Amino acid sequence: MKIGIALGGGGSRGFAHLGVLKALEEAGILPSVVSGSSAGSIVGAFIAAGFKPLEILELVKKNKFIDYASLSMPSAGLFTLSNFRKTMNRIMPAKTFSELKIPLYVAVSNLYTGRVEYLSDGNLITAVEASCSIPVIFSPVRLNGQLYVDGGVLDNIPYTPLIGKCDKIISVSVAASGEVKRVGNLKEASIRSFEIIANRDRESARKNTDMLIEPPGLSKFKMLDTRHADELYAIGYECCKNTDLRNITEPVRQKARAFFSR
């Protein structure tokens, strides 16, 4: 049985994805195909390259936000992701989609066409960089003559490219929800705007996929604060461990029993 996993965006809250994936792994649920938007595209890329959740946690938490960003001209964005690109090129063995061990779809938002695209071939690192480029905060990324920003602008839980390619689809949302007490500078306003947009896709994922996993309490963690990686991982892990997975695991067991009884 083929399992597809759609990993949503949420900045540093994406560490919760790793806890969810570890709990799924322990339940015998491994992805046959992955899609990701923004932070989900980073996690998805490593999973598709063959890394285990705990390996990814150790790799990624070594790099704080400032290691990923460098100052750039304000007309394009407050920061670029050039250092992020260098780090990914250094630690990611796969440089193209074709080098991945399982299929991956990376959601990006095309500024020219106003449409979401799901990249699955070509330069992997550039695709992930584009998917993580939160408007205003990060400069847009140019790819194939087009200009792209964060996939979460148009599809923050990109389950669509998985439809028809697997038997079951699990969606994971790590976007913040609820109200905030204060929005201060331009960066905070941009992040809050993005969070509001990112929450739009939860109900669609709930209705159109076999399971939506939503780790609780993520709103208290700031989107660009990477200091709480272990805590976020633990939240994702405990949430998934306490989720009834029989909708996914029972068909897997049934298929295995049928195979070995032949």
PDB file of C-alpha atoms in Angstrom, residues 108-229:
ATOM      1  CA  VAL A 108       5.868  27.138  -4.838  1.00  0.00           C
ATOM      2  CA  SER A 109       3.849  30.263  -5.638  1.00  0.00           C
ATOM      3  CA  ASN A 110       4.507  31.838  -9.044  1.00  0.00           C
ATOM      4  CA  LEU A 111       4.452  35.626  -8.723  1.00  0.00           C
ATOM      5  CA  TYR A 112       3.987  36.112 -12.468  1.00  0.00           C
ATOM      6  CA  THR A 113       1.051  33.766 -13.028  1.00  0.00           C
ATOM      7  CA  GLY A 114      -0.482  33.935  -9.565  1.00  0.00           C
ATOM      8  CA  ARG A 115      -0.729  30.134  -9.505  1.00  0.00           C
ATOM      9  CA  VAL A 116       0.687  27.398  -7.314  1.00  0.00           C
ATOM     10  CA  GLU A 117       3.114  24.959  -8.922  1.00  0.00           C
ATOM     11  CA  TYR A 118       4.286  21.586  -7.636  1.00  0.00           C
ATOM     12  CA  LEU A 119       7.901  21.111  -8.657  1.00  0.00           C
ATOM     13  CA  SER A 120       9.136  17.536  -9.048  1.00  0.00           C
ATOM     14  CA  ASP A 121      12.147  17.743 -11.331  1.00  0.00           C
ATOM     15  CA  GLY A 122      15.221  19.882 -11.838  1.00  0.00           C
ATOM     16  CA  ASN A 123      17.212  21.630  -9.100  1.00  0.00           C
ATOM     17  CA  LEU A 124      16.021  20.434  -5.692  1.00  0.00           C
ATOM     18  CA  ILE A 125      17.791  23.060  -3.559  1.00  0.00           C
ATOM     19  CA  THR A 126      16.454  26.007  -5.567  1.00  0.00           C
ATOM     20  CA  ALA A 127      12.937  24.581  -5.434  1.00  0.00           C
ATOM     21  CA  VAL A 128      13.072  24.260  -1.644  1.00  0.00           C
ATOM     22  CA  GLU A 129      14.550  27.758  -1.321  1.00  0.00           C
ATOM     23  CA  ALA A 130      11.680  29.164  -3.382  1.00  0.00           C
ATOM     24  CA  SER A 131       9.116  27.253  -1.323  1.00  0.00           C
ATOM     25  CA  CYS A 132      10.513  28.827   1.874  1.00  0.00           C
ATOM     26  CA  SER A 133      10.673  32.444   0.634  1.00  0.00           C
ATOM     27  CA  ILE A 134       8.040  34.159   2.782  1.00  0.00           C
ATOM     28  CA  PRO A 135       7.006  37.358   0.942  1.00  0.00           C
ATOM     29  CA  VAL A 136       8.609  40.579   2.239  1.00  0.00           C
ATOM     30  CA  ILE A 137      10.713  38.636   4.748  1.00  0.00           C
ATOM     31  CA  PHE A 138      12.733  36.846   2.057  1.00  0.00           C
ATOM     32  CA  SER A 139      13.560  37.824  -1.494  1.00  0.00           C
ATOM     33  CA  PRO A 140      11.720  35.940  -4.274  1.00  0.00           C
ATOM     34  CA  VAL A 141      13.630  33.195  -6.089  1.00  0.00           C
ATOM     35  CA  ARG A 142      14.101  33.166  -9.847  1.00  0.00           C
ATOM     36  CA  LEU A 143      13.741  29.766 -11.511  1.00  0.00           C
ATOM     37  CA  ASN A 144      13.284  28.934 -15.202  1.00  0.00           C
ATOM     38  CA  GLY A 145      12.578  32.573 -16.033  1.00  0.00           C
ATOM     39  CA  GLN A 146       9.829  32.828 -13.394  1.00  0.00           C
ATOM     40  CA  LEU A 147       9.776  34.461  -9.965  1.00  0.00           C
ATOM     41  CA  TYR A 148       8.611  32.405  -6.983  1.00  0.00           C
ATOM     42  CA  VAL A 149       7.738  32.903  -3.324  1.00  0.00           C
ATOM     43  CA  ASP A 150       6.644  30.661  -0.470  1.00  0.00           C
ATOM     44  CA  GLY A 151       4.378  27.781  -1.471  1.00  0.00           C
ATOM     45  CA  GLY A 152       2.200  28.495   1.546  1.00  0.00           C
ATOM     46  CA  VAL A 153       0.888  31.665  -0.070  1.00  0.00           C
ATOM     47  CA  LEU A 154      -1.276  29.546  -2.377  1.00  0.00           C
ATOM     48  CA  ASP A 155      -1.170  26.040  -0.891  1.00  0.00           C
ATOM     49  CA  ASN A 156       0.166  25.526   2.608  1.00  0.00           C
ATOM     50  CA  ILE A 157      -0.797  21.829   2.875  1.00  0.00           C
ATOM     51  CA  PRO A 158      -0.031  20.547  -0.632  1.00  0.00           C
ATOM     52  CA  TYR A 159      -1.929  17.264  -0.792  1.00  0.00           C
ATOM     53  CA  THR A 160      -3.178  17.894  -4.357  1.00  0.00           C
ATOM     54  CA  PRO A 161      -0.154  16.411  -6.214  1.00  0.00           C
ATOM     55  CA  LEU A 162      -0.495  13.215  -4.146  1.00  0.00           C
ATOM     56  CA  ILE A 163      -4.024  12.463  -5.323  1.00  0.00           C
ATOM     57  CA  GLY A 164      -4.046   9.391  -7.564  1.00  0.00           C
ATOM     58  CA  LYS A 165      -0.441   8.507  -6.696  1.00  0.00           C
ATOM     59  CA  CYS A 166      -1.071   6.667  -3.430  1.00  0.00           C
ATOM     60  CA  ASP A 167      -3.725   4.712  -1.556  1.00  0.00           C
ATOM     61  CA  LYS A 168      -3.836   6.876   1.568  1.00  0.00           C
ATOM     62  CA  ILE A 169      -2.895  10.520   2.143  1.00  0.00           C
ATOM     63  CA  ILE A 170      -1.862  11.915   5.522  1.00  0.00           C
ATOM     64  CA  SER A 171      -1.710  15.703   5.891  1.00  0.00           C
ATOM     65  CA  VAL A 172       0.235  17.435   8.657  1.00  0.00           C
ATOM     66  CA  SER A 173      -0.452  21.056   9.617  1.00  0.00           C
ATOM     67  CA  VAL A 174       2.053  22.996  11.739  1.00  0.00           C
ATOM     68  CA  ALA A 175       0.682  26.485  11.099  1.00  0.00           C
ATOM     69  CA  ALA A 176      -0.151  28.690  14.087  1.00  0.00           C
ATOM     70  CA  SER A 177      -3.787  29.411  14.846  1.00  0.00           C
ATOM     71  CA  GLY A 178      -5.745  31.760  17.100  1.00  0.00           C
ATOM     72  CA  GLU A 179      -5.367  35.415  17.979  1.00  0.00           C
ATOM     73  CA  VAL A 180      -2.290  37.449  18.860  1.00  0.00           C
ATOM     74  CA  LYS A 181      -2.041  40.361  21.290  1.00  0.00           C
ATOM     75  CA  ARG A 182       0.352  42.544  19.338  1.00  0.00           C
ATOM     76  CA  VAL A 183       1.805  43.063  15.872  1.00  0.00           C
ATOM     77  CA  GLY A 184       4.750  45.449  15.886  1.00  0.00           C
ATOM     78  CA  ASN A 185       7.260  46.001  13.099  1.00  0.00           C
ATOM     79  CA  LEU A 186       7.194  45.132   9.407  1.00  0.00           C
ATOM     80  CA  LYS A 187       8.654  41.675   9.973  1.00  0.00           C
ATOM     81  CA  GLU A 188       5.992  40.806  12.551  1.00  0.00           C
ATOM     82  CA  ALA A 189       3.208  42.135  10.310  1.00  0.00           C
ATOM     83  CA  SER A 190       4.502  40.080   7.376  1.00  0.00           C
ATOM     84  CA  ILE A 191       4.770  36.916   9.445  1.00  0.00           C
ATOM     85  CA  ARG A 192       1.301  37.393  10.932  1.00  0.00           C
ATOM     86  CA  SER A 193      -0.180  37.945   7.469  1.00  0.00           C
ATOM     87  CA  PHE A 194       1.452  34.751   6.271  1.00  0.00           C
ATOM     88  CA  GLU A 195       0.150  32.810   9.280  1.00  0.00           C
ATOM     89  CA  ILE A 196      -3.403  33.924   8.555  1.00  0.00           C
ATOM     90  CA  ILE A 197      -3.059  32.821   4.942  1.00  0.00           C
ATOM     91  CA  ALA A 198      -1.487  29.504   5.948  1.00  0.00           C
ATOM     92  CA  ASN A 199      -4.453  28.551   8.131  1.00  0.00           C
ATOM     93  CA  ARG A 200      -6.798  28.724   5.153  1.00  0.00           C
ATOM     94  CA  ASP A 201      -5.988  25.195   3.965  1.00  0.00           C
ATOM     95  CA  ARG A 202      -6.738  23.163   7.118  1.00  0.00           C
ATOM     96  CA  GLU A 203     -10.388  22.404   6.406  1.00  0.00           C
ATOM     97  CA  SER A 204      -9.680  21.503   2.800  1.00  0.00           C
ATOM     98  CA  ALA A 205      -7.008  19.029   3.925  1.00  0.00           C
ATOM     99  CA  ARG A 206      -9.342  17.631   6.583  1.00  0.00           C
ATOM    100  CA  LYS A 207     -12.064  16.959   4.001  1.00  0.00           C
ATOM    101  CA  ASN A 208      -9.927  15.730   1.132  1.00  0.00           C
ATOM    102  CA  THR A 209      -7.269  13.552   2.743  1.00  0.00           C
ATOM    103  CA  ASP A 210      -7.541  10.425   4.845  1.00  0.00           C
ATOM    104  CA  MET A 211      -6.099  12.047   7.957  1.00  0.00           C
ATOM    105  CA  LEU A 212      -5.089  15.514   9.141  1.00  0.00           C
ATOM    106  CA  ILE A 213      -2.620  15.614  12.020  1.00  0.00           C
ATOM    107  CA  GLU A 214      -2.495  18.959  13.865  1.00  0.00           C
ATOM    108  CA  PRO A 215       0.023  19.131  16.742  1.00  0.00           C
ATOM    109  CA  PRO A 216      -1.446  21.434  19.420  1.00  0.00           C
ATOM    110  CA  GLY A 217       0.053  24.477  21.114  1.00  0.00           C
ATOM    111  CA  LEU A 218       2.319  25.595  18.272  1.00  0.00           C
ATOM    112  CA  SER A 219       1.108  29.216  18.354  1.00  0.00           C
ATOM    113  CA  LYS A 220       3.356  30.022  21.316  1.00  0.00           C
ATOM    114  CA  PHE A 221       6.436  29.358  19.184  1.00  0.00           C
ATOM    115  CA  LYS A 222       7.619  32.126  16.859  1.00  0.00           C
ATOM    116  CA  MET A 223       7.892  31.244  13.192  1.00  0.00           C
ATOM    117  CA  LEU A 224      11.579  32.142  12.817  1.00  0.00           C
ATOM    118  CA  ASP A 225      12.821  31.073  16.271  1.00  0.00           C
ATOM    119  CA  THR A 226      14.739  27.800  15.986  1.00  0.00           C
ATOM    120  CA  ARG A 227      15.675  27.528  19.667  1.00  0.00           C
ATOM    121  CA  HIS A 228      12.865  25.109  20.561  1.00  0.00           C
ATOM    122  CA  ALA A 229      13.549  22.293  18.115  1.00  0.00           C
TER     123      ALA A 229
END
